[in-house]
Coordinates of C-alpha atoms in Angstrom, one line a residue:
M22 CA -1.5 -23.5 15.2
A23 CA -3.5 -20.3 15.4
K24 CA -6.0 -19.1 12.7
I25 CA -6.9 -15.8 11.3
E26 CA -10.0 -14.4 13.4
S27 CA -12.4 -11.8 12.5
I28 CA -11.4 -8.3 13.2
E29 CA -13.4 -6.5 16.0
G30 CA -13.1 -2.9 15.4
T31 CA -10.0 -0.9 14.6
A32 CA -7.5 0.9 16.4
P33 CA -6.0 4.3 15.2
L34 CA -3.5 3.7 12.4
S35 CA 0.0 5.2 12.1
R36 CA 3.4 4.3 11.0
R37 CA 3.7 2.8 14.5
T38 CA 0.4 1.0 15.0
F39 CA -1.4 -1.8 13.3
L40 CA -4.9 -2.7 12.6
S41 CA -5.7 -4.9 15.8
G42 CA -7.3 -8.2 16.1
A43 CA -6.5 -9.4 12.5
V44 CA -4.6 -12.5 13.5
A45 CA -4.2 -14.4 16.6
L46 CA -0.5 -15.1 17.8
G47 CA 0.7 -18.4 16.7
A48 CA 3.0 -20.3 18.9
A49 CA 5.0 -23.7 18.6
A50 CA 6.4 -26.1 21.3
A51 CA 9.4 -28.0 21.6
T52 CA 10.7 -30.9 23.7
F53 CA 14.1 -30.1 25.2
A54 CA 16.9 -32.5 25.8
L55 CA 19.4 -32.7 28.7
A56 CA 23.2 -32.8 28.1
G57 CA 24.3 -35.2 30.6
C58 CA 23.2 -34.2 34.0
A59 CA 23.6 -30.6 33.9
P60 CA 20.3 -28.5 32.6
R61 CA 21.3 -26.7 29.6
S62 CA 20.4 -23.0 29.2
M63 CA 17.4 -21.7 27.3
A64 CA 20.0 -19.9 24.9
Q65 CA 21.7 -23.1 24.3
E66 CA 18.6 -24.8 23.4
R67 CA 17.5 -22.2 21.1
A68 CA 20.8 -22.3 19.3
D69 CA 20.8 -26.1 18.9
S70 CA 16.9 -26.8 18.3
V71 CA 15.2 -26.7 15.2
I72 CA 11.4 -27.2 15.4
D73 CA 9.6 -29.0 12.6
G74 CA 6.7 -26.8 11.5
G75 CA 5.3 -29.3 9.3
G76 CA 4.7 -29.7 5.5
Y77 CA 2.6 -27.9 3.1
D78 CA 2.1 -27.2 -0.7
I79 CA 2.5 -23.6 -0.4
V80 CA 3.8 -21.2 2.3
V81 CA 3.0 -17.3 2.0
V82 CA 5.4 -15.0 3.7
G83 CA 3.6 -11.8 4.5
A84 CA 0.0 -11.4 5.6
G85 CA -0.8 -8.0 3.9
G86 CA -3.3 -7.7 1.1
A87 CA -1.2 -9.5 -1.5
G88 CA -0.5 -12.3 1.0
M89 CA -3.9 -12.8 2.1
A90 CA -5.4 -12.9 -1.4
A91 CA -2.7 -15.3 -2.5
A92 CA -3.6 -17.5 0.6
I93 CA -7.2 -17.3 0.1
G94 CA -6.8 -18.2 -3.8
A95 CA -4.4 -21.2 -3.1
H96 CA -6.9 -22.5 -0.3
D97 CA -9.7 -22.3 -2.9
Q98 CA -7.7 -24.4 -5.5
G99 CA -7.4 -27.1 -2.8
V100 CA -3.8 -26.8 -1.8
R101 CA -2.3 -26.7 1.8
V102 CA -1.3 -23.4 2.6
L103 CA 0.5 -21.7 5.6
L104 CA 0.4 -17.8 6.0
L105 CA 3.3 -16.4 8.1
E106 CA 3.8 -12.8 9.4
K107 CA 6.4 -11.3 11.2
M108 CA 4.4 -8.6 12.9
P109 CA 1.8 -9.2 15.8
V110 CA -1.1 -8.7 13.5
A111 CA -2.0 -9.0 9.8
G112 CA -2.3 -6.3 7.4
G113 CA 1.2 -4.7 6.5
N114 CA 1.4 -1.7 4.6
T115 CA -2.1 -2.4 2.9
C116 CA -3.6 -1.0 6.3
F117 CA -2.3 2.5 5.5
A118 CA -3.7 2.6 1.9
E119 CA -5.9 5.4 1.7
G120 CA -6.9 6.6 -1.9
G121 CA -8.4 3.4 -3.6
M122 CA -7.9 0.7 -6.4
N123 CA -7.2 1.6 -9.9
A124 CA -9.2 -0.6 -12.3
C125 CA -10.4 -0.1 -16.0
E126 CA -13.5 -1.3 -17.9
T127 CA -15.4 -1.9 -14.7
R128 CA -19.2 -2.3 -14.1
F129 CA -18.9 0.7 -11.8
Q130 CA -17.4 2.8 -14.5
A131 CA -20.0 1.7 -17.1
A132 CA -22.6 2.8 -14.7
A133 CA -21.1 6.3 -14.8
D134 CA -20.6 6.5 -18.4
I135 CA -16.8 6.6 -18.0
E136 CA -15.1 5.4 -21.0
D137 CA -11.7 3.7 -20.0
S138 CA -9.6 0.8 -21.6
V139 CA -6.7 -1.5 -20.9
E140 CA -4.6 0.5 -23.3
L141 CA -5.4 3.9 -21.5
F142 CA -4.7 2.5 -18.2
A143 CA -1.4 1.0 -19.3
A144 CA -0.4 4.2 -21.0
D145 CA -1.2 6.3 -18.0
T146 CA 0.8 3.9 -15.8
F147 CA 3.9 3.9 -18.1
K148 CA 3.8 7.5 -18.5
G149 CA 3.3 8.3 -14.7
G150 CA 6.4 5.9 -14.3
H151 CA 8.5 8.1 -16.5
R152 CA 8.3 5.6 -19.2
K153 CA 10.6 3.3 -16.9
G154 CA 8.2 0.6 -16.0
N155 CA 8.2 -3.0 -17.6
R156 CA 5.3 -3.0 -20.3
E157 CA 4.7 -6.8 -19.7
L158 CA 4.2 -6.3 -16.0
I159 CA 2.0 -3.0 -16.6
D160 CA -0.2 -4.7 -19.4
H161 CA -0.7 -7.6 -17.0
M162 CA -1.9 -5.6 -14.1
C163 CA -4.1 -3.3 -16.3
R164 CA -5.6 -6.3 -18.3
N165 CA -6.5 -8.1 -15.3
S166 CA -7.7 -5.3 -12.9
N167 CA -11.3 -5.7 -13.6
D168 CA -11.3 -9.3 -12.8
A169 CA -9.6 -8.3 -9.4
V170 CA -12.4 -5.7 -8.7
E171 CA -14.9 -8.5 -9.2
W172 CA -12.9 -11.2 -7.2
L173 CA -13.0 -9.0 -4.1
A174 CA -16.7 -7.8 -4.7
G175 CA -17.5 -11.6 -4.9
M176 CA -16.3 -11.7 -1.3
G177 CA -18.4 -8.7 -0.3
I178 CA -15.5 -6.4 -0.6
V179 CA -17.0 -4.0 -3.0
L180 CA -15.2 -1.0 -4.4
S181 CA -18.1 0.9 -6.2
K182 CA -17.3 4.8 -5.5
L183 CA -15.2 6.5 -8.2
S184 CA -12.7 9.1 -7.9
T185 CA -9.6 10.7 -9.7
S186 CA -6.1 10.2 -8.7
G187 CA -2.9 12.2 -10.0
G188 CA -1.8 11.1 -13.6
A189 CA -5.1 9.1 -14.4
S190 CA -7.0 10.3 -17.7
V191 CA -10.3 9.2 -16.2
K192 CA -11.9 8.2 -13.0
R193 CA -10.8 4.9 -12.4
I194 CA -9.7 4.9 -8.8
H195 CA -12.3 2.5 -7.0
R196 CA -13.2 3.1 -3.2
P197 CA -15.5 1.7 -0.7
E198 CA -18.9 3.3 -0.9
S199 CA -18.7 4.2 2.8
G200 CA -15.8 6.6 2.2
E201 CA -13.6 4.7 4.5
A202 CA -9.9 4.2 3.7
V203 CA -9.5 1.4 1.3
G204 CA -6.7 -0.4 2.9
K205 CA -8.3 -0.8 6.2
Y206 CA -11.5 -2.0 4.3
I207 CA -9.8 -4.5 2.3
V208 CA -7.8 -5.9 5.1
K209 CA -11.0 -6.5 7.2
G210 CA -12.7 -8.4 4.5
L211 CA -9.7 -10.4 3.5
A212 CA -9.0 -11.4 7.1
E213 CA -12.6 -12.5 7.5
Q214 CA -12.3 -14.5 4.3
C215 CA -9.2 -16.3 5.8
R216 CA -11.0 -17.0 9.1
Q217 CA -14.1 -18.5 7.3
R218 CA -11.7 -20.8 5.3
G219 CA -9.9 -21.8 8.4
I220 CA -6.6 -20.8 6.9
S221 CA -3.7 -21.3 9.2
A222 CA -1.7 -18.2 10.1
V223 CA 1.4 -17.7 12.4
C224 CA 2.1 -14.3 13.5
N225 CA 5.2 -12.9 15.2
T226 CA 7.2 -15.4 13.2
K227 CA 10.0 -13.9 11.1
V228 CA 11.3 -15.8 7.8
E229 CA 14.9 -15.6 7.9
Q230 CA 15.9 -18.1 4.9
V231 CA 14.3 -19.8 1.8
L232 CA 15.3 -23.4 2.0
M233 CA 16.6 -25.2 -1.2
D234 CA 16.7 -28.6 -2.5
G235 CA 19.4 -28.3 -5.2
E236 CA 18.0 -25.6 -7.6
R237 CA 14.2 -25.9 -6.0
V238 CA 12.6 -24.1 -3.3
A239 CA 11.9 -26.5 -0.3
G240 CA 10.3 -24.3 2.5
V241 CA 11.5 -21.6 4.8
R242 CA 13.4 -21.3 8.1
A243 CA 11.7 -18.8 10.4
T244 CA 12.2 -17.6 14.0
D245 CA 9.2 -18.0 16.2
P246 CA 8.1 -15.6 19.1
H247 CA 10.1 -17.3 21.5
G248 CA 13.4 -17.1 19.6
M249 CA 13.2 -20.7 18.4
T250 CA 14.0 -21.8 14.9
V251 CA 11.2 -23.4 12.9
E252 CA 11.4 -25.0 9.5
Y253 CA 8.2 -25.2 7.3
R254 CA 8.7 -27.7 4.3
A255 CA 7.0 -26.6 1.1
Q256 CA 6.9 -27.0 -2.7
A257 CA 6.4 -23.5 -3.3
V258 CA 6.9 -20.1 -1.5
I259 CA 5.1 -16.9 -2.2
V260 CA 6.8 -13.7 -0.9
T261 CA 4.6 -10.8 0.0
T262 CA 6.6 -9.1 2.4
G263 CA 6.2 -5.5 1.2
G264 CA 9.2 -2.9 0.7
F265 CA 11.8 -1.2 2.9
G266 CA 10.1 2.0 3.5
A267 CA 10.6 1.9 7.1
N268 CA 14.4 1.0 6.8
H269 CA 16.1 4.4 6.8
E270 CA 19.5 2.8 6.4
M271 CA 18.5 0.7 3.5
L272 CA 16.8 3.7 2.1
A273 CA 19.7 6.1 2.4
G274 CA 22.0 3.3 0.7
Y275 CA 20.0 4.4 -2.5
R276 CA 18.8 7.8 -1.5
P277 CA 20.9 9.4 1.0
E278 CA 18.7 12.6 1.3
L279 CA 15.9 10.5 2.8
L280 CA 17.7 9.4 5.6
N281 CA 15.9 11.5 8.1
A282 CA 12.8 11.8 6.4
V283 CA 9.4 10.9 7.8
T284 CA 7.9 7.6 6.5
T285 CA 4.2 6.5 5.9
N286 CA 5.1 2.9 6.2
Q287 CA 4.5 0.4 8.9
P288 CA 7.6 -0.5 10.9
G289 CA 7.8 -4.0 9.5
S290 CA 8.7 -2.7 6.1
Q291 CA 12.3 -3.4 6.4
G292 CA 13.2 -5.3 3.0
D293 CA 13.8 -8.6 4.7
G294 CA 11.9 -10.5 2.0
I295 CA 14.2 -8.7 -0.8
A296 CA 17.2 -9.9 1.4
F297 CA 16.4 -13.7 1.9
C298 CA 15.3 -14.1 -1.7
Q299 CA 18.6 -12.4 -2.9
A300 CA 20.6 -14.9 -0.7
I301 CA 19.3 -17.8 -3.1
G302 CA 20.0 -16.0 -6.4
A303 CA 17.0 -13.7 -6.9
D304 CA 17.7 -10.4 -8.8
T305 CA 16.5 -7.0 -8.1
V306 CA 15.4 -4.0 -10.2
D307 CA 14.7 -0.2 -9.8
M308 CA 16.0 -0.3 -6.2
D309 CA 16.7 3.5 -6.2
Q310 CA 13.3 4.3 -7.3
I311 CA 11.8 5.3 -4.0
Q312 CA 8.5 7.4 -3.8
V313 CA 7.8 10.4 -1.7
H314 CA 4.1 11.4 -1.2
P315 CA 3.3 15.0 -1.2
T316 CA 0.6 15.2 1.5
V317 CA 2.0 13.7 4.9
E318 CA 1.4 15.6 8.3
Q319 CA 5.1 15.8 9.6
T320 CA 4.6 15.6 13.2
T321 CA 2.6 12.2 12.9
A322 CA 3.7 10.9 9.6
T323 CA -0.1 10.6 8.9
L324 CA -0.9 10.2 5.1
L325 CA -3.5 12.7 3.8
S326 CA -5.0 10.5 1.0
E327 CA -4.7 11.5 -2.6
G328 CA -8.3 10.8 -3.0
I329 CA -9.0 14.0 -1.0
R330 CA -7.3 16.1 -3.6
G331 CA -9.0 13.9 -6.0
D332 CA -12.3 15.1 -4.5
G333 CA -11.5 18.7 -4.8
A334 CA -8.7 19.7 -2.1
I335 CA -6.2 22.3 -3.3
L336 CA -2.7 22.9 -2.1
V337 CA -1.7 26.5 -0.7
N338 CA 1.6 27.8 0.4
A339 CA 3.0 29.8 3.4
E340 CA 1.9 33.0 1.2
G341 CA -1.7 31.9 1.0
A342 CA -1.3 31.1 -2.9
R343 CA -1.8 28.0 -4.9
F344 CA 1.5 27.0 -6.6
T345 CA 0.9 23.7 -8.3
N346 CA -1.7 21.4 -10.2
E347 CA -2.8 19.3 -7.2
L348 CA -3.4 16.2 -9.4
L349 CA 0.1 16.1 -11.2
T350 CA 1.9 13.0 -10.3
R351 CA 3.3 12.6 -6.7
D352 CA 6.9 13.2 -7.5
V353 CA 6.0 16.4 -9.4
V354 CA 3.8 17.8 -6.6
S355 CA 6.3 16.9 -4.1
A356 CA 9.1 18.6 -6.1
N357 CA 7.0 21.7 -6.1
E358 CA 6.0 21.6 -2.5
W359 CA 9.8 21.5 -1.6
K360 CA 10.4 24.5 -3.4
Q361 CA 7.8 26.4 -1.1
T362 CA 8.7 28.4 1.9
G363 CA 9.3 25.8 4.7
G364 CA 9.3 22.9 2.1
G365 CA 5.6 22.2 2.7
A366 CA 1.9 23.3 2.1
W367 CA -1.6 23.5 3.3
A368 CA -4.3 21.1 1.9
V369 CA -7.4 23.1 2.0
F370 CA -11.1 21.6 1.5
D371 CA -14.6 22.0 2.7
R372 CA -17.2 19.9 4.2
H373 CA -18.2 18.1 0.9
V374 CA -14.8 16.7 0.9
R375 CA -14.6 15.9 4.6
E376 CA -18.0 14.0 4.4
S377 CA -16.8 11.9 1.4
N378 CA -13.6 10.7 3.4
K379 CA -14.0 9.1 6.6
S380 CA -10.3 9.1 7.2
I381 CA -10.4 12.9 8.0
E382 CA -12.3 12.3 11.1
E383 CA -10.7 9.2 12.0
K384 CA -7.0 10.2 11.4
F385 CA -6.9 14.0 11.6
E386 CA -9.7 15.3 13.8
K387 CA -9.3 12.7 16.4
R388 CA -5.6 13.4 16.4
R389 CA -6.3 17.1 16.4
I390 CA -3.9 17.8 13.6
I391 CA -6.4 19.8 11.5
Q392 CA -7.5 23.2 11.5
V393 CA -11.2 24.0 11.0
A394 CA -13.1 27.3 10.6
N395 CA -16.4 28.8 9.3
T396 CA -14.8 31.4 7.0
Y397 CA -11.7 31.8 4.8
A398 CA -10.5 34.5 7.1
E399 CA -10.7 32.6 10.2
L400 CA -9.0 29.6 8.6
A401 CA -6.1 31.8 7.5
E402 CA -5.4 32.9 10.9
K403 CA -5.3 29.3 12.2
M404 CA -2.9 28.5 9.3
G405 CA -0.7 31.4 9.9
V406 CA -0.8 32.6 6.4
P407 CA -1.8 36.1 5.2
T408 CA -5.4 36.6 5.2
D409 CA -6.0 38.9 2.3
A410 CA -4.1 36.6 -0.1
F411 CA -5.6 33.5 1.2
V412 CA -9.2 34.8 0.9
S413 CA -8.3 36.1 -2.5
T414 CA -6.9 32.9 -3.5
M415 CA -10.2 30.9 -2.5
E416 CA -12.3 33.5 -4.1
G417 CA -10.5 33.5 -7.1
Y418 CA -10.5 29.8 -7.4
N419 CA -14.5 29.6 -6.9
A420 CA -15.0 32.3 -9.4
A421 CA -12.9 30.7 -12.2
I422 CA -15.0 27.4 -11.8
D423 CA -18.0 29.3 -11.9
A424 CA -17.3 31.3 -14.9
G425 CA -16.0 28.2 -16.8
E426 CA -12.3 29.7 -17.0
D427 CA -9.3 27.5 -17.3
D428 CA -7.2 27.0 -14.4
P429 CA -4.1 29.0 -14.6
L430 CA -2.2 26.1 -13.1
G431 CA -3.4 23.7 -15.5
R432 CA -5.8 21.6 -13.3
T433 CA -8.5 20.2 -15.4
K434 CA -10.1 17.4 -13.0
A435 CA -12.0 17.5 -9.7
R436 CA -12.3 21.3 -9.9
N437 CA -14.8 21.6 -7.4
P438 CA -15.8 24.9 -5.8
I439 CA -14.6 25.0 -2.0
V440 CA -17.7 26.8 -0.8
L441 CA -19.4 24.5 1.9
P442 CA -18.3 25.6 5.5
P443 CA -16.8 24.6 7.7
F444 CA -13.5 24.9 6.0
Y445 CA -10.3 22.7 6.7
A446 CA -6.7 22.7 6.4
V447 CA -3.9 20.3 7.1
A448 CA -0.2 21.2 7.0
V449 CA 1.7 18.7 4.7
A450 CA 4.8 18.2 3.2
P451 CA 6.6 15.1 1.4
G452 CA 7.1 11.6 3.1
I453 CA 8.7 8.4 2.2
H454 CA 5.8 6.4 0.9
H455 CA 6.4 3.5 -1.6
C456 CA 9.5 1.6 -2.9
M457 CA 9.0 1.0 -6.6
G458 CA 12.0 -1.3 -6.6
G459 CA 12.3 -4.8 -5.4
L460 CA 12.6 -8.5 -6.7
R461 CA 12.7 -8.8 -10.4
V462 CA 9.5 -10.9 -11.6
N463 CA 7.8 -11.8 -14.6
A464 CA 4.0 -11.4 -15.3
D465 CA 3.5 -14.8 -13.8
A466 CA 4.9 -13.6 -10.5
Q467 CA 7.9 -15.9 -10.8
V468 CA 11.0 -14.6 -9.1
L469 CA 13.9 -14.2 -11.6
N470 CA 17.6 -14.7 -11.1
A471 CA 20.2 -12.5 -12.8
A472 CA 20.0 -14.5 -15.9
G473 CA 16.3 -13.9 -16.2
D474 CA 15.4 -17.4 -15.4
P475 CA 12.7 -18.3 -12.9
I476 CA 13.8 -19.5 -9.6
P477 CA 11.7 -23.1 -9.2
G478 CA 9.1 -22.7 -6.6
L479 CA 9.8 -18.9 -5.7
F480 CA 6.9 -16.5 -6.5
A481 CA 6.3 -12.8 -5.4
A482 CA 3.9 -10.3 -5.4
G483 CA 3.2 -6.6 -4.2
E484 CA 5.8 -3.9 -3.2
V485 CA 8.4 -6.6 -2.6
T486 CA 8.5 -6.6 -6.3
G487 CA 10.0 -4.1 -8.7
G488 CA 9.7 -3.1 -12.3
L489 CA 6.0 -2.5 -12.6
H490 CA 5.8 1.3 -11.4
G491 CA 9.1 2.3 -13.1
G492 CA 10.2 5.9 -11.6
N493 CA 6.8 6.9 -10.1
R494 CA 3.7 4.9 -8.8
L495 CA 0.3 6.3 -9.7
G496 CA -1.9 6.7 -6.8
G497 CA -4.4 3.7 -6.7
N498 CA -1.9 1.3 -8.4
A499 CA -0.4 -0.3 -5.3
V500 CA -3.8 -1.9 -4.4
C501 CA -4.3 -2.9 -7.8
D502 CA -0.8 -4.5 -7.8
I503 CA -1.4 -6.4 -4.6
S504 CA -4.8 -7.6 -5.7
V505 CA -4.1 -8.6 -9.4
N506 CA -0.7 -9.9 -8.5
G507 CA -1.6 -11.7 -5.4
I508 CA -4.1 -13.6 -7.0
Q509 CA -1.5 -14.3 -9.9
A510 CA 1.2 -15.7 -7.7
Q511 CA -1.1 -18.3 -6.2
K512 CA -2.2 -19.2 -9.7
T513 CA 1.2 -19.7 -11.0
A514 CA 2.3 -21.4 -7.7
C515 CA -0.6 -23.8 -7.5
S516 CA 0.2 -24.8 -11.3
Y517 CA 3.6 -25.4 -10.4
V518 CA 2.6 -27.5 -7.4
F519 CA 0.1 -29.5 -9.3
A520 CA 2.7 -30.3 -11.9
S521 CA 5.4 -31.3 -9.5

């Protein structure tokens, strides 16, 4: 059985490519029988054969951030754990997380004299989700966010750089000090931790069904890279398969207007984890709550991190003017963009922001989907916006900051002068980003049925679950969700296994 290997370098990331080298390809072998004297076709063998994949205490389905966190935690508690991934490599949507991880009451906030609390973090999350989120899930995530930051730091995955995200009252989004994208950084770190522990992982293996023994989970049935059926026995299953943000047909079933929208999701985000859990009675919640992100480059579906606005970038329309407070919640900024000429905007920033965000070079400069100039006038010409209006916008924005005047659009955070050339602009518009809906769970990460009762042996964490984010997810809460609840899922699953 293949094991997770260390990641040697990274490939450019987009919705169609993954972080390479995270997990070696797993394979299984089977002995085929002959029917009488005539050889049987491979198709017949595949249809009739079921490979015994062995027995484990816990099977984790999905090797993204939540899945790897769950596998590491379960391994460290001494249980036999198997990690399954349907894609060729590990990482999932976590690879595409850009901004950072929200957390409160951290030592990094304390060092920066930032006063934060569980109550304030929870209030921001509930308000940002249009007061639709499950308060039990919100409080649990916020209360355990600092422990998750420290758990990662204990493995060398340190998120010490603070920034601002839309909907946050204070600086609480935690990022790598290097300025690199948080998701790729976490995936590399977790994959290395799995490798060090020798955690078994099988890629290119798609789980199709959760096996049951009466009312209790008994394992999973999957299809291996050769199309063969493999059954893995287990006392508990943790589902961390992500959302359905790349399944346009499923998206359109809840939000028809999103049928042809670009998506920032990796192609494996098809909602299959939701489907195979529903097949054994799992309930769902908030399935129509689908988030669009306001700063997506449309020709490549490349996400411009919210952290870039949090570091000072502004949004300018086709007329060369600002039109919104850039740090409102994602749904509000997206709605304001759709009202502009062409339904999009330009994200504008300077060298200071560029040097604080490695993703600008790695994702935008290398792909040549960014405009660069040494003056406002030159940048306006490259953007195709009215020069006089744009120059007036930039000079007026900077002058108001220097004079200590209030922002006419209500921006109060990260109002940094954009004065250090060269200047940069990226054309952006809203794109599908996150599914707030999914499997109904409680704060112990137990998957619930329609009656609200836990399905024995079934647990879930991350974007496959619903209820936490309500009607809108705040930037930085996805990484917090996968970290806190990936850890929680294995804790509850291990307790279940030990008690069985």
